[in-house]
Amino acid sequence: EDSDSPQIPLSNEIVLKGHSKVVSALAIDHSGSRVLSGSYDYSVRMYDFQGMTSKLQSFRQLEPFEGHQVRSLSWSPSSDRFLCVTGSAQAKIYDRDGLTLGEFIKGDMYIRDLKNTKGHISGLTGGEWSPKDKNTVLTSSEDGSLRIWDVSNFNSQKQVIKPKLARPQRISVTSCAWDHDAKRIVGGVGDGSIQIWNIKPGWGSRPDIHVEKAHSDDITGLRFSVDGLILLSRSTDSTLKQLIITGTSIERESTTGGLLCFFDRKKLELVSRVGISTQHSVICCAWHPKLNQVFATVGDKKEGGTHILYDPATSKRGALVCVSRAPRKKSVDDYEVQPVIHNPHALPLFRDQPSRKRQREKALKDPMKSHKPDMPVTGPGFGGRVGTTKGSLLTQYLLKQGGLIKETWMEEDPREAILKYADVAKKDPKFIAPAYAATQPEPVFAKSDSEEED
């Protein structure tokens, strides 16, 4: 190969899986240690090459807005925070570990002039952190405006940019980007035009460069070259304008899958083409300068993944770190629920308890435990016990049957049985009466009603 041609890392590949739908957003931090992937399954997954094993599992999963697809992700210049843009009208800021720091305010949708609204009023389409200023971010929206925000104040925007249009109407701004010196911003408008604004004192919505009909369909991606001389644009109209690396979609009646194409910048000729997926389209792609590794996201309605292409000879860190790291070895302190092993012939001390079925079978053979319970007893009893035998003891039963014990209390009147002891108790009191004999007055009882009647 010529020494002038870039060394494209294509010899090896890994796939970061986890999303259930197409991966629509991708961001690699400047050191190349952490990767963010956003999907149409409404979630953002965070991968860390330094802490990831060859299983390639994400260490955190976020859902910025319930029911809103993730459109764009962007790291801050110092990689301590990142911007998350979803289909809602409010962008969110997270720290490096995925904790929410805040969200930008939403505008009033009933105000006609977009310059008077405090924020976006429709779903966002893209966003990017300023490459030079750690407190400035740029967003684009379906409401037809671009806005510059100060991250230190989530309740107000710094600037509102309305693209130049042929006639007054609201046309979506489908993509936006900064140049590498943060001196220019570019927006792709739904009418197919590309408009560039120079950031200078007193600048407004009038674009410095306005390319009409740059594309015949929505512009899905914009990127400045590092030297700022070339602007790269990608569109759904199947055309490539000044493109260096791009992904392709699957055509309905095509035999080829999703491709990653590399073009020579000077000659605009195809240098290399890589088949990423046979079934899915390539959505996002990035070539990290420090890692020398190529990232490409694919997916459909059922699954999504991030493919990483690298070369062990020319690539550094990144995927090489986690691929060479084997999964963690088990420690003696690890605990897992072990399956129960039955050993019926072990010593009595270690033998398992017999099953309940065997315990029931053993109890049936025991004459005491298997004895049929006595039927409920009824009728008069004796000695405080109820029973048909007039006493639960055999001796009592035999004596009663022989006539030695006679029970006459059933036929007696209780009042007469008590009164027959009245004279004896009066003549010979034994308990309470002697103590009150000297002081107790003579009791006077009321006469019975029967005597009065007589």
mmCIF file of C-alpha atoms in Angstrom, residues 56-216:
data_model
loop_
_atom_site.group_PDB
_atom_site.id
_atom_site.type_symbol
_atom_site.label_atom_id
_atom_site.label_comp_id
_atom_site.label_asym_id
_atom_site.label_seq_id
_atom_site.Cartn_x
_atom_site.Cartn_y
_atom_site.Cartn_z
ATOM 1 C CA LEU A 56 -18.848 -6.545 26.168
ATOM 2 C CA GLN A 57 -21.655 -5.571 28.550
ATOM 3 C CA SER A 58 -22.675 -1.969 29.236
ATOM 4 C CA PHE A 59 -22.183 -0.692 32.777
ATOM 5 C CA ARG A 60 -25.200 1.640 32.769
ATOM 6 C CA GLN A 61 -28.499 2.048 30.929
ATOM 7 C CA LEU A 62 -30.518 5.278 30.871
ATOM 8 C CA GLU A 63 -33.962 6.257 29.582
ATOM 9 C CA PRO A 64 -33.831 10.067 29.144
ATOM 10 C CA PHE A 65 -37.487 10.575 28.131
ATOM 11 C CA GLU A 66 -40.072 7.838 28.244
ATOM 12 C CA GLY A 67 -41.434 7.095 24.791
ATOM 13 C CA HIS A 68 -38.958 9.344 22.903
ATOM 14 C CA GLN A 69 -36.285 8.013 20.573
ATOM 15 C CA VAL A 70 -32.670 9.016 21.149
ATOM 16 C CA ARG A 71 -31.545 11.231 18.237
ATOM 17 C CA SER A 72 -28.044 12.446 19.138
ATOM 18 C CA LEU A 73 -25.291 12.140 21.778
ATOM 19 C CA SER A 74 -22.276 14.397 22.248
ATOM 20 C CA TRP A 75 -19.433 14.599 24.798
ATOM 21 C CA SER A 76 -18.194 17.861 26.292
ATOM 22 C CA PRO A 77 -14.608 18.978 25.449
ATOM 23 C CA SER A 78 -13.322 17.639 28.776
ATOM 24 C CA SER A 79 -15.465 14.456 28.545
ATOM 25 C CA ASP A 80 -16.877 15.023 32.034
ATOM 26 C CA ARG A 81 -20.456 15.508 30.751
ATOM 27 C CA PHE A 82 -22.498 14.629 27.708
ATOM 28 C CA LEU A 83 -25.510 16.003 25.848
ATOM 29 C CA CYS A 84 -28.473 13.729 25.099
ATOM 30 C CA VAL A 85 -30.966 14.779 22.408
ATOM 31 C CA THR A 86 -34.235 12.860 22.079
ATOM 32 C CA GLY A 87 -37.462 13.253 20.150
ATOM 33 C CA SER A 88 -38.810 15.506 22.909
ATOM 34 C CA ALA A 89 -38.384 19.280 22.896
ATOM 35 C CA GLN A 90 -35.960 19.267 25.844
ATOM 36 C CA ALA A 91 -32.336 18.163 25.718
ATOM 37 C CA LYS A 92 -30.691 16.688 28.826
ATOM 38 C CA ILE A 93 -27.210 16.956 30.303
ATOM 39 C CA TYR A 94 -25.624 14.006 32.152
ATOM 40 C CA ASP A 95 -22.333 13.644 33.944
ATOM 41 C CA ARG A 96 -19.707 11.086 32.965
ATOM 42 C CA ASP A 97 -21.285 8.357 35.098
ATOM 43 C CA GLY A 98 -24.819 8.837 33.754
ATOM 44 C CA LEU A 99 -26.338 10.981 36.534
ATOM 45 C CA THR A 100 -28.772 13.699 35.399
ATOM 46 C CA LEU A 101 -27.472 17.257 35.812
ATOM 47 C CA GLY A 102 -30.455 19.041 34.257
ATOM 48 C CA GLU A 103 -32.665 19.594 31.229
ATOM 49 C CA PHE A 104 -33.268 22.684 29.117
ATOM 50 C CA ILE A 105 -36.534 24.585 29.313
ATOM 51 C CA LYS A 106 -39.357 24.082 26.831
ATOM 52 C CA GLY A 107 -40.819 27.027 24.921
ATOM 53 C CA ASP A 108 -44.415 28.227 24.648
ATOM 54 C CA MET A 109 -45.938 26.622 21.564
ATOM 55 C CA TYR A 110 -48.607 29.333 21.264
ATOM 56 C CA ILE A 111 -46.073 32.100 20.547
ATOM 57 C CA ARG A 112 -45.816 32.502 16.790
ATOM 58 C CA ASP A 113 -42.372 34.115 16.591
ATOM 59 C CA LEU A 114 -39.720 31.532 17.495
ATOM 60 C CA LYS A 115 -37.322 34.273 18.617
ATOM 61 C CA ASN A 116 -39.636 35.072 21.535
ATOM 62 C CA THR A 117 -39.861 31.528 22.872
ATOM 63 C CA LYS A 118 -37.546 30.506 25.716
ATOM 64 C CA GLY A 119 -36.848 27.096 24.199
ATOM 65 C CA HIS A 120 -37.725 24.619 21.474
ATOM 66 C CA ILE A 121 -41.420 23.933 21.033
ATOM 67 C CA SER A 122 -41.176 20.725 18.935
ATOM 68 C CA GLY A 123 -39.113 17.567 18.928
ATOM 69 C CA LEU A 124 -35.343 17.855 18.616
ATOM 70 C CA THR A 125 -33.482 16.474 15.606
ATOM 71 C CA GLY A 126 -29.840 16.902 16.638
ATOM 72 C CA GLY A 127 -27.382 18.508 18.983
ATOM 73 C CA GLU A 128 -23.655 18.907 19.561
ATOM 74 C CA TRP A 129 -21.443 20.224 22.346
ATOM 75 C CA SER A 130 -19.117 23.070 21.465
ATOM 76 C CA PRO A 131 -15.602 21.675 20.838
ATOM 77 C CA LYS A 132 -13.969 24.633 22.623
ATOM 78 C CA ASP A 133 -16.423 25.911 25.254
ATOM 79 C CA LYS A 134 -17.356 23.487 28.033
ATOM 80 C CA ASN A 135 -20.558 25.434 28.825
ATOM 81 C CA THR A 136 -22.049 25.844 25.320
ATOM 82 C CA VAL A 137 -24.179 23.406 23.319
ATOM 83 C CA LEU A 138 -26.062 23.620 20.008
ATOM 84 C CA THR A 139 -29.440 22.021 19.233
ATOM 85 C CA SER A 140 -31.695 21.813 16.176
ATOM 86 C CA SER A 141 -35.411 21.100 16.149
ATOM 87 C CA GLU A 142 -38.447 20.310 14.053
ATOM 88 C CA ASP A 143 -39.795 23.747 14.984
ATOM 89 C CA GLY A 144 -37.412 25.237 12.366
ATOM 90 C CA SER A 145 -34.765 26.801 14.600
ATOM 91 C CA LEU A 146 -31.263 26.260 15.943
ATOM 92 C CA ARG A 147 -30.477 27.339 19.491
ATOM 93 C CA ILE A 148 -27.272 27.846 21.465
ATOM 94 C CA TRP A 149 -27.504 27.120 25.193
ATOM 95 C CA ASP A 150 -25.453 27.840 28.293
ATOM 96 C CA VAL A 151 -25.124 24.653 30.324
ATOM 97 C CA SER A 152 -24.756 26.625 33.569
ATOM 98 C CA ASN A 153 -28.286 28.038 33.090
ATOM 99 C CA PHE A 154 -30.957 25.580 31.942
ATOM 100 C CA ASN A 155 -33.766 28.181 31.954
ATOM 101 C CA SER A 156 -32.594 30.459 29.155
ATOM 102 C CA GLN A 157 -30.905 30.210 25.776
ATOM 103 C CA LYS A 158 -28.009 32.319 24.511
ATOM 104 C CA GLN A 159 -29.023 32.589 20.860
ATOM 105 C CA VAL A 160 -31.905 31.663 18.521
ATOM 106 C CA ILE A 161 -31.078 31.129 14.823
ATOM 107 C CA LYS A 162 -33.847 31.005 12.206
ATOM 108 C CA PRO A 163 -32.633 29.716 8.817
ATOM 109 C CA LYS A 164 -33.220 31.732 5.676
ATOM 110 C CA LEU A 165 -36.266 30.473 3.776
ATOM 111 C CA ALA A 166 -37.852 31.322 0.442
ATOM 112 C CA ARG A 167 -41.126 32.174 2.173
ATOM 113 C CA PRO A 168 -42.154 32.463 5.833
ATOM 114 C CA GLN A 169 -42.991 29.029 7.158
ATOM 115 C CA ARG A 170 -41.735 26.464 9.631
ATOM 116 C CA ILE A 171 -39.395 23.925 8.037
ATOM 117 C CA SER A 172 -37.554 21.452 10.217
ATOM 118 C CA VAL A 173 -33.810 21.786 10.769
ATOM 119 C CA THR A 174 -32.748 18.147 10.414
ATOM 120 C CA SER A 175 -29.101 18.353 11.547
ATOM 121 C CA CYS A 176 -26.491 20.728 12.972
ATOM 122 C CA ALA A 177 -22.765 20.835 13.761
ATOM 123 C CA TRP A 178 -19.862 22.998 14.997
ATOM 124 C CA ASP A 179 -16.564 23.380 13.225
ATOM 125 C CA HIS A 180 -13.441 22.289 15.151
ATOM 126 C CA ASP A 181 -12.566 25.837 16.241
ATOM 127 C CA ALA A 182 -16.131 26.624 17.429
ATOM 128 C CA LYS A 183 -16.170 29.662 15.109
ATOM 129 C CA ARG A 184 -18.907 28.432 12.772
ATOM 130 C CA ILE A 185 -22.097 26.433 12.970
ATOM 131 C CA VAL A 186 -23.926 24.700 10.143
ATOM 132 C CA GLY A 187 -27.511 23.580 9.809
ATOM 133 C CA GLY A 188 -29.217 21.265 7.348
ATOM 134 C CA VAL A 189 -32.713 22.513 6.578
ATOM 135 C CA GLY A 190 -35.681 20.457 5.450
ATOM 136 C CA ASP A 191 -35.870 22.323 2.126
ATOM 137 C CA GLY A 192 -32.523 20.730 1.124
ATOM 138 C CA SER A 193 -30.337 23.767 1.832
ATOM 139 C CA ILE A 194 -27.164 23.961 3.902
ATOM 140 C CA GLN A 195 -26.614 27.214 5.807
ATOM 141 C CA ILE A 196 -23.471 28.298 7.681
ATOM 142 C CA TRP A 197 -23.208 31.074 10.287
ATOM 143 C CA ASN A 198 -19.965 32.654 11.496
ATOM 144 C CA ILE A 199 -19.992 33.312 15.236
ATOM 145 C CA LYS A 200 -18.909 36.924 15.675
ATOM 146 C CA PRO A 201 -20.045 39.966 17.650
ATOM 147 C CA GLY A 202 -23.535 41.075 16.680
ATOM 148 C CA TRP A 203 -24.260 38.086 14.448
ATOM 149 C CA GLY A 204 -27.846 37.113 13.786
ATOM 150 C CA SER A 205 -29.990 34.686 11.832
ATOM 151 C CA ARG A 206 -28.773 35.748 8.398
ATOM 152 C CA PRO A 207 -26.442 32.963 7.150
ATOM 153 C CA ASP A 208 -22.968 33.778 5.859
ATOM 154 C CA ILE A 209 -23.072 30.874 3.414
ATOM 155 C CA HIS A 210 -26.333 29.620 1.941
ATOM 156 C CA VAL A 211 -26.251 26.625 -0.420
ATOM 157 C CA GLU A 212 -29.698 26.137 -1.898
ATOM 158 C CA LYS A 213 -30.836 22.682 -2.963
ATOM 159 C CA ALA A 214 -27.665 21.043 -1.718
ATOM 160 C CA HIS A 215 -29.723 17.871 -1.396
ATOM 161 C CA SER A 216 -33.121 16.863 -2.654
#
